[in-house]
Short mmCIF file of C-alpha atoms in Angstrom, two decimals:
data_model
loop_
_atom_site.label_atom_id
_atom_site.label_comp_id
_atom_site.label_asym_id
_atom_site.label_seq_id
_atom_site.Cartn_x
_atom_site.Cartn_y
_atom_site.Cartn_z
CA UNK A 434 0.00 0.00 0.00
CA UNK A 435 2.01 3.47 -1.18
CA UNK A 436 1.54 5.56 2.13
CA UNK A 437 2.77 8.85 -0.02
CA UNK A 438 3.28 9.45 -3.47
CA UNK A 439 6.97 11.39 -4.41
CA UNK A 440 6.10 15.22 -4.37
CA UNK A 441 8.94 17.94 -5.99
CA UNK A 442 9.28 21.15 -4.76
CA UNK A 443 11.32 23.91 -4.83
CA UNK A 444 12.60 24.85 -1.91
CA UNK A 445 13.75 28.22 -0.47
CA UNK A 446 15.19 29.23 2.87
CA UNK A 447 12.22 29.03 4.70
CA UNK A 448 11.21 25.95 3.55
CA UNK A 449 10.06 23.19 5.40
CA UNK A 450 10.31 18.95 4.53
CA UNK A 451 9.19 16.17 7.47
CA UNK A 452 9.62 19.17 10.31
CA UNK A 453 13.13 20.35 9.14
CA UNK A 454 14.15 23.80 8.16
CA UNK A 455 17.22 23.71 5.69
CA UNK A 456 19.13 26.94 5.58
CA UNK A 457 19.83 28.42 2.11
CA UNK A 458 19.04 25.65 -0.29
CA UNK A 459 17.67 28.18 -2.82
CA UNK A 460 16.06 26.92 -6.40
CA UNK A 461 16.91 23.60 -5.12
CA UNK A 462 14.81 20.51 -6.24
CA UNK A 463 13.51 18.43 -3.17
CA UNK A 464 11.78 15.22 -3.78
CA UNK A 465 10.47 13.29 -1.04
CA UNK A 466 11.39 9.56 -1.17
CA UNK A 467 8.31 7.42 -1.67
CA UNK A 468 6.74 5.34 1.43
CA UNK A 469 5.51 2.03 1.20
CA UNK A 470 3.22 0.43 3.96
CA UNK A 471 2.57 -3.00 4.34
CA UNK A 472 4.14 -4.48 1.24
CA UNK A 473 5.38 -8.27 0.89
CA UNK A 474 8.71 -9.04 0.26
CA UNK A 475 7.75 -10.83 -3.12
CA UNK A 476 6.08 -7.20 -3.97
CA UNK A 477 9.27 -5.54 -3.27
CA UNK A 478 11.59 -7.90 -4.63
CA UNK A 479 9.17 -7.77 -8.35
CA UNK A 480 8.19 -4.42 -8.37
CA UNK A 481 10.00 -1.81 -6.32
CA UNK A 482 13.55 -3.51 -6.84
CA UNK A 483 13.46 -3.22 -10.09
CA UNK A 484 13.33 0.93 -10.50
CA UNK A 485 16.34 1.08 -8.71
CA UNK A 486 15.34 4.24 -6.93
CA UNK A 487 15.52 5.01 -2.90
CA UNK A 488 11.62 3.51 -0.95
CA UNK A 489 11.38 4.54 2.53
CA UNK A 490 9.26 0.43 3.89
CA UNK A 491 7.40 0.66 6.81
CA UNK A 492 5.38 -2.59 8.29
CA UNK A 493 8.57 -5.09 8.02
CA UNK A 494 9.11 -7.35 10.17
CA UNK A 495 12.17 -6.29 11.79
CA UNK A 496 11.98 -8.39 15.14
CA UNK A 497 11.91 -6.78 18.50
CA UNK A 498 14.82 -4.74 18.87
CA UNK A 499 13.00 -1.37 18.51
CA UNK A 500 11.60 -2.18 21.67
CA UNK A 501 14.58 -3.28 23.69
CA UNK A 502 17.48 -1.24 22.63
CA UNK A 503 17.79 1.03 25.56
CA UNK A 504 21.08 2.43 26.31
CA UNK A 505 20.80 0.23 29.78
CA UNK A 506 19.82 -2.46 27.72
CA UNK A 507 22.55 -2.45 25.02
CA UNK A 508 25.17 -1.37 27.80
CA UNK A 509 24.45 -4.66 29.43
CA UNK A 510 23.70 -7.29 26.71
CA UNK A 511 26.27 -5.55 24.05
CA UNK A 512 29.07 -6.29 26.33
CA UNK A 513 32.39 -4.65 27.27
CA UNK A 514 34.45 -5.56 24.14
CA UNK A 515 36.87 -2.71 22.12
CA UNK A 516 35.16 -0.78 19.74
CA UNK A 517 36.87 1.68 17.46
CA UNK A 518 34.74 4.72 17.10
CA UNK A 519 34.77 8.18 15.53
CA UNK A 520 35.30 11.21 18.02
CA UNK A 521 34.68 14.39 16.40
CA UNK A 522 34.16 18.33 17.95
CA UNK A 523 31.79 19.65 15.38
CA UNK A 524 28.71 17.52 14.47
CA UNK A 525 29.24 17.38 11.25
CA UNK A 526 32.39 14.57 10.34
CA UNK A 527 34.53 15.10 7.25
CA UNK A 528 35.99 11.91 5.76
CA UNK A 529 38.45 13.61 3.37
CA UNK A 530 39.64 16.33 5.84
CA UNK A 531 39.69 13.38 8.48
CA UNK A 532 38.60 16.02 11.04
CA UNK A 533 37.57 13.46 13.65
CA UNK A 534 39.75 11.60 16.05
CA UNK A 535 39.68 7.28 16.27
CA UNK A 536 39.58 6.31 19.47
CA UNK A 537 38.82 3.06 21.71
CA UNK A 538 36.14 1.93 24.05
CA UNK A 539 34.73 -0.70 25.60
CA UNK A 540 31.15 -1.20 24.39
CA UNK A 541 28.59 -0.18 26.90
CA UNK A 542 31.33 2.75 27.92
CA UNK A 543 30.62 4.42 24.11
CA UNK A 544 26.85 3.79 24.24
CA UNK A 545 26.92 5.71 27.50
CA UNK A 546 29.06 8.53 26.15
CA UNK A 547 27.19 8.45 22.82
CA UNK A 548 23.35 9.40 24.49
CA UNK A 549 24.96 11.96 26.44
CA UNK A 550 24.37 15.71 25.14
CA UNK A 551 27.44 16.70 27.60
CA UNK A 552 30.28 14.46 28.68
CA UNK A 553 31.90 14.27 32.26
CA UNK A 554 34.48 12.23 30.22
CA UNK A 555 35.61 13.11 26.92
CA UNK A 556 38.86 12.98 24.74
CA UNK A 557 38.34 16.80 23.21
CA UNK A 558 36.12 18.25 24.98
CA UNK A 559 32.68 18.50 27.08
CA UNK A 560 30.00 18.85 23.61
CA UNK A 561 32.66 16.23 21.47
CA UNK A 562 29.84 13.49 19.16
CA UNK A 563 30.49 9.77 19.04
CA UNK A 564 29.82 7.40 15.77
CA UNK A 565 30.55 3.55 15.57
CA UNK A 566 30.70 1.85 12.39
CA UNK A 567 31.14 -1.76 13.74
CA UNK A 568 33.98 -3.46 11.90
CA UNK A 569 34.77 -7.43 11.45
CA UNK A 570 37.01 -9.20 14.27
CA UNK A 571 39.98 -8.13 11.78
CA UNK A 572 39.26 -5.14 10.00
CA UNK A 573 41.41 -6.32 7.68
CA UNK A 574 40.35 -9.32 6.56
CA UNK A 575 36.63 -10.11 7.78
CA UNK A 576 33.36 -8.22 7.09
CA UNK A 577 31.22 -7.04 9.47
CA UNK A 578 28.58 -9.10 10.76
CA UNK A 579 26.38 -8.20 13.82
CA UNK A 580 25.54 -11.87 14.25
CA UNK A 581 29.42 -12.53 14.60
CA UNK A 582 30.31 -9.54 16.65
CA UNK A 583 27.62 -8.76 18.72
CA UNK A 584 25.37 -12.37 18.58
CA UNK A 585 23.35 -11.36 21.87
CA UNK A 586 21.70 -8.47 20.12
CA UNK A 587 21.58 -10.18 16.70
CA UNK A 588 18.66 -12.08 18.32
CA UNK A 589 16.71 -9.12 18.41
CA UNK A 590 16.69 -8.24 15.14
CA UNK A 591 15.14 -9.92 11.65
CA UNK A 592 16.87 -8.64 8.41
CA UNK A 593 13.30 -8.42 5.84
CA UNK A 594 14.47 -11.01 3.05
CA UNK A 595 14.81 -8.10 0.25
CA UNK A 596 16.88 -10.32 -1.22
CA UNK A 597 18.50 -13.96 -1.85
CA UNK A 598 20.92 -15.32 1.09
CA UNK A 599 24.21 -15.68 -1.23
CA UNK A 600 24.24 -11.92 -2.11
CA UNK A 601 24.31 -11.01 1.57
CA UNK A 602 27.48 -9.21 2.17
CA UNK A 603 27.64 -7.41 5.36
CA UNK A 604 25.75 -6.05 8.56
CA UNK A 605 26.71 -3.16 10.15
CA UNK A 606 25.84 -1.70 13.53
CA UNK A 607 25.83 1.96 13.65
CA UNK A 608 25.18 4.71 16.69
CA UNK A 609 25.78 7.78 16.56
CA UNK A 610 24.95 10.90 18.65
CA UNK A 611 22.32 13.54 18.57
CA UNK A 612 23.02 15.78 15.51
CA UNK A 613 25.94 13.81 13.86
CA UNK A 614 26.14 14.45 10.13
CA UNK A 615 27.85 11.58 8.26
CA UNK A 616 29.90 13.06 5.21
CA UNK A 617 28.04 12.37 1.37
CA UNK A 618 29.25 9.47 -0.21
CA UNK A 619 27.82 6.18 -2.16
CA UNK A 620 28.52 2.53 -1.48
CA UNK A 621 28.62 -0.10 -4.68
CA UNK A 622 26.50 -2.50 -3.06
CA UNK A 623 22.74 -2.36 -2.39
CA UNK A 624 21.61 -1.97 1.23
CA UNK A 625 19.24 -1.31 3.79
CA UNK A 626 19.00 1.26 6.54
CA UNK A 627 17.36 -0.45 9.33
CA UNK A 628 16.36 2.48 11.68
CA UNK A 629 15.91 0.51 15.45
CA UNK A 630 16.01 3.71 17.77
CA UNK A 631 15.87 7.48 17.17
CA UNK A 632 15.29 9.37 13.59
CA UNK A 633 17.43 9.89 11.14
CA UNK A 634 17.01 12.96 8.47
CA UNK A 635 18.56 11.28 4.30
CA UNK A 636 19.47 13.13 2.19
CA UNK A 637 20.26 11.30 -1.22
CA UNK A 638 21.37 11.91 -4.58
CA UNK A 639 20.93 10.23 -7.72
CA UNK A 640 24.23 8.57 -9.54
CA UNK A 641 22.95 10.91 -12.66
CA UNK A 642 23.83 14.13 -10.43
CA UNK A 643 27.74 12.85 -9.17
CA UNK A 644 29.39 15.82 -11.91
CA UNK A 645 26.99 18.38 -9.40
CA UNK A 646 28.60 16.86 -6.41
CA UNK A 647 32.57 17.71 -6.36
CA UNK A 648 33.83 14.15 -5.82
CA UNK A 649 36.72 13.27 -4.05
CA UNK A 650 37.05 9.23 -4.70
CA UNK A 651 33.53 8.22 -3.59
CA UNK A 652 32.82 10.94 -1.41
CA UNK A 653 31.78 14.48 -1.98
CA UNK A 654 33.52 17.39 -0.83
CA UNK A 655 30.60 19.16 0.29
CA UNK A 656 30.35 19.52 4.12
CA UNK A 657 27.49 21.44 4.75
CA UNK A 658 25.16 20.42 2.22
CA UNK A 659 22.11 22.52 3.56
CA UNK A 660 24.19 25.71 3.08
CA UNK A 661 27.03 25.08 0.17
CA UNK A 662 29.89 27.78 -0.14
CA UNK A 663 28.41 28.36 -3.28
CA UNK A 664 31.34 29.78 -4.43
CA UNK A 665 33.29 26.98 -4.69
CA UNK A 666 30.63 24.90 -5.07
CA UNK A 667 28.79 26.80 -7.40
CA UNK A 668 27.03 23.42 -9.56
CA UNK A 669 26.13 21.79 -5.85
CA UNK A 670 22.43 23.43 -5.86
CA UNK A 671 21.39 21.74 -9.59
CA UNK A 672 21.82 18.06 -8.24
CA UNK A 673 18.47 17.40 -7.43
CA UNK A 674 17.28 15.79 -3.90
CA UNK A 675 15.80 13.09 -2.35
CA UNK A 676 14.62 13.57 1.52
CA UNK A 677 13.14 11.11 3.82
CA UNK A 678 12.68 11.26 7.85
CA UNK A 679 13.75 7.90 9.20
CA UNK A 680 11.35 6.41 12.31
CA UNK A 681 11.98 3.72 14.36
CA UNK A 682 10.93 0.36 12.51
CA UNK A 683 11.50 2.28 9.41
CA UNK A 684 13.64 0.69 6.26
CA UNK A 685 15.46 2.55 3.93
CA UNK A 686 16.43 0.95 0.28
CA UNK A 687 19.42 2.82 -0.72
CA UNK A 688 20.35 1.42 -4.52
CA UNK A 689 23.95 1.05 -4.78
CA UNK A 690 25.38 3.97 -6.76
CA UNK A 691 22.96 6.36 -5.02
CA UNK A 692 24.67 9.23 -2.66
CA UNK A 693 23.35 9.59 0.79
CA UNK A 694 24.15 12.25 3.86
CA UNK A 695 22.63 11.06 6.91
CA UNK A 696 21.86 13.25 10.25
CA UNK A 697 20.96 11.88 13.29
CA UNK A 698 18.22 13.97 15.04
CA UNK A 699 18.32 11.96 18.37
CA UNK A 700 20.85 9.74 19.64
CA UNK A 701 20.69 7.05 17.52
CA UNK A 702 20.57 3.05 16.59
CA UNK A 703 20.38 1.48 12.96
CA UNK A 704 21.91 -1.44 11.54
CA UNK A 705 22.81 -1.92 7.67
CA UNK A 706 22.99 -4.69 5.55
CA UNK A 707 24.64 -4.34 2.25
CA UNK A 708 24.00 -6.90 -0.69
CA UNK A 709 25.02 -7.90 -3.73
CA UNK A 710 23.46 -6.35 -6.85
CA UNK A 711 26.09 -7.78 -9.09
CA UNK A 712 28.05 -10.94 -10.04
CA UNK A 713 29.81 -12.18 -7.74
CA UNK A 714 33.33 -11.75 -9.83
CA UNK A 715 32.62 -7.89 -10.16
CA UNK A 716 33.39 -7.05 -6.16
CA UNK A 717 37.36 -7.15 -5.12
CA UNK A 718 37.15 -9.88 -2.83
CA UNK A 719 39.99 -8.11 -0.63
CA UNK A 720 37.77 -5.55 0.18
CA UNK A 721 35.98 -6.10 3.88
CA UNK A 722 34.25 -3.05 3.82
CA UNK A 723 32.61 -3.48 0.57
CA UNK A 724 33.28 0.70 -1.05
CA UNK A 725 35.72 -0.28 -3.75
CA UNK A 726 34.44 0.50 -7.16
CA UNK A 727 33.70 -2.84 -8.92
CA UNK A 728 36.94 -4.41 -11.09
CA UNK A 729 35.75 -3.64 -14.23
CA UNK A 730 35.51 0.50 -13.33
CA UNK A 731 38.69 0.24 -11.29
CA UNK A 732 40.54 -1.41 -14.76
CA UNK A 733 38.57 1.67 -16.83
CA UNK A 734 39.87 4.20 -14.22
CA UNK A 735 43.33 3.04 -14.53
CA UNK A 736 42.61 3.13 -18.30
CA UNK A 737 41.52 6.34 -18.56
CA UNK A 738 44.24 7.39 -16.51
CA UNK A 739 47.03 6.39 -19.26
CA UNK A 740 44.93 7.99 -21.34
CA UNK A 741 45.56 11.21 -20.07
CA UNK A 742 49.14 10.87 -19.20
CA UNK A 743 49.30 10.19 -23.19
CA UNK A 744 47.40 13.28 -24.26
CA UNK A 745 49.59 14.96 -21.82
CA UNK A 746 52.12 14.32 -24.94
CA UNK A 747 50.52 16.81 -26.88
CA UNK A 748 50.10 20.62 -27.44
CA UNK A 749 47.82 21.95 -25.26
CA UNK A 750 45.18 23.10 -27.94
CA UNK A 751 45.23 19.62 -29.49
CA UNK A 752 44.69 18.12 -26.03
CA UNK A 753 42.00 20.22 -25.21
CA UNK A 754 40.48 19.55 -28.37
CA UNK A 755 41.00 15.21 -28.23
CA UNK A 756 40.13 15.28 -24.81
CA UNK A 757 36.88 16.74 -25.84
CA UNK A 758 35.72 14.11 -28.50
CA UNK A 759 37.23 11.52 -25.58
CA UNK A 760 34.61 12.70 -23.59
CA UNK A 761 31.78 13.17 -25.90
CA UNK A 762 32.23 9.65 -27.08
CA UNK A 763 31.76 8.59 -23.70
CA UNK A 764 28.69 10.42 -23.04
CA UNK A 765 27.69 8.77 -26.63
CA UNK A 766 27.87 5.79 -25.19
CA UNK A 767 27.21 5.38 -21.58
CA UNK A 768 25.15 7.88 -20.28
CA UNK A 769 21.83 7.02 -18.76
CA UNK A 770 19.09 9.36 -18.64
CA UNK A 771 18.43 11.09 -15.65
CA UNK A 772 15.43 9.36 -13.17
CA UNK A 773 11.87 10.89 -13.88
CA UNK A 774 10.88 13.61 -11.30
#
């Protein structure tokens, strides 16, 4: 049953999308990610799958950890095991500037630290925001699993069968504090956000917008995506946007290629599981975390990037000019259309 239908609008500073104000995201196009009550799995995996766009499910069966996940409760059950987090001053966490701090703590010690607005403990300072991205028992070598590295809370939880068992890559417990904004960036694999406690604000982008998004490897170098330095950003405002208000109970779709910013408006609990949309041999199977581009681009990339050390041969008005048909051939022939709005 479709709960909402996706709405565009153009939004100005005082414009308002699921109860949040963005700042100055002038003559920028907002569409609200579709919602989806009640739906079967066999709907999903026929029907929504297929359009490869971002569907906000609500009505899964996600077991009963949106009920029990308590701070007490996780502090107790989640045990006192190591955790590497992210320690950061500013709520909003730069992966290319690395302006965060990695630091270690037992388990229940970080979920404690992580609900709390101000910290009698801290590493920077009193206001400093906590995120954990669980990681396998060797980071580098395993994937993460929550059923291998945190088995007495895996029993809480059902992953919705979205898709078949031997695509199943990864799933990753993450909590973060209130007001933590996790940097722009897309993952290769599909993958749901499982939202257990606290909301979440997306933002996503489509793969047709990446040019509008001032990539740095997979992640864009736009901080403060509600209000851009437009200056130096100046094609940020044409990539168009998706928005959706995560709930507890709530599932997020995220298509592989598509970009995503995440806030967390409370202190928050979600777990993703990441998936296989592609053969098998396309994924570098010495990558645990699953966010290298898939063989066949990395070969193209390191293609392309003879290419240009060979056109760096010539003049430069003849490279302009054969770098030019290089590229229009390429539109020519892989460019996809933009999704409908």
């Amino acid at each position: 049953m479709r709960q909402s239908k996706c709405s565009s609008i153009i939004m100005s500073g005082q414009s308002n999308i699921n109860g949040f104000t963005p700042g100055e995201i002038n003559k920028t196009k907002v569409i609200e990610v579709e919602t989806l009550s009640n739906i079967t799995e066999d709907i999903f995996r026929s029907e929504i799958y297929p359009q490869r766009r971002p569907v906000v499910l609500k009505g899964l069966d996600i077991g009963s950890c949106t009920g029990k996940w308590t701070v007490d409760y996780l502090s107790d059950i989640g045990g006192s095991s190591e955790v590497k987090v992210h320690v950061c001053k500013t709520t909003q966490m730069d992966f290319i500037s690395k302006n965060f701090l990695y630091r270690s703590l037992p388990f229940d010690v970080f979920v404690k630290r992580a609900a709390e607005e101000i910290h009698q403990e801290y590493f920077i300072d009193e206001n400093e925001k906590y995120y954990l991205r669980a990681l396998g028992g060797d980071p580098r070598k395993d994937v993460a699993d929550i059923k291998q590295q945190f088995p007495q809370l895996a029993t809480d939880i059902n992953f919705p069968n979205l898709f078949e068992e031997h695509q199943f890559f990864s799933s990753v417990l993450r909590i973060a504090s209130k007001s933590t904004q996790l940097w722009t960036h897309y993952d290769i694999m599909d993958n749901m956000l499982i939202q257990v406690s606290g909301e979440k604000r997306v933002v996503l982008f489509s793969p047709t917008d990446a040019n509008y998004l001032y990539l740095n490897g997979d992640k864009s170098e736009v901080l403060d995506i509600d209000n851009p330095d437009t200056g130096r950003y100046s094609e940020f405002n044409k990539a168009v946007r998706y928005e959706c208000i995560l709930r507890p109970g709530d599932v997020l779709f995220i298509p592989a290629l598509w970009f995503h910013n995440v806030i967390s408006l409370d202190f928050g609990i979600a777990v993703n599981v990441f998936w296989k949309h592609l053969d098998d041999i396309m994924y570098d199977k010495k990558d645990p975390y699953g966010n290298k581009d898939p063989l066949p681009a990395q070969r193209a990339t390191q293609i392309l990037d003879r290419a240009l050390k060979t056109l760096d041969e010539l003049p430069e008005e003849y490279r302009n000019f054969f770098a030019r048909r290089l590229m229009s051939r390429i539109e020519r022939k892989t460019f996809l259309k933009p999704p409908d709005s």
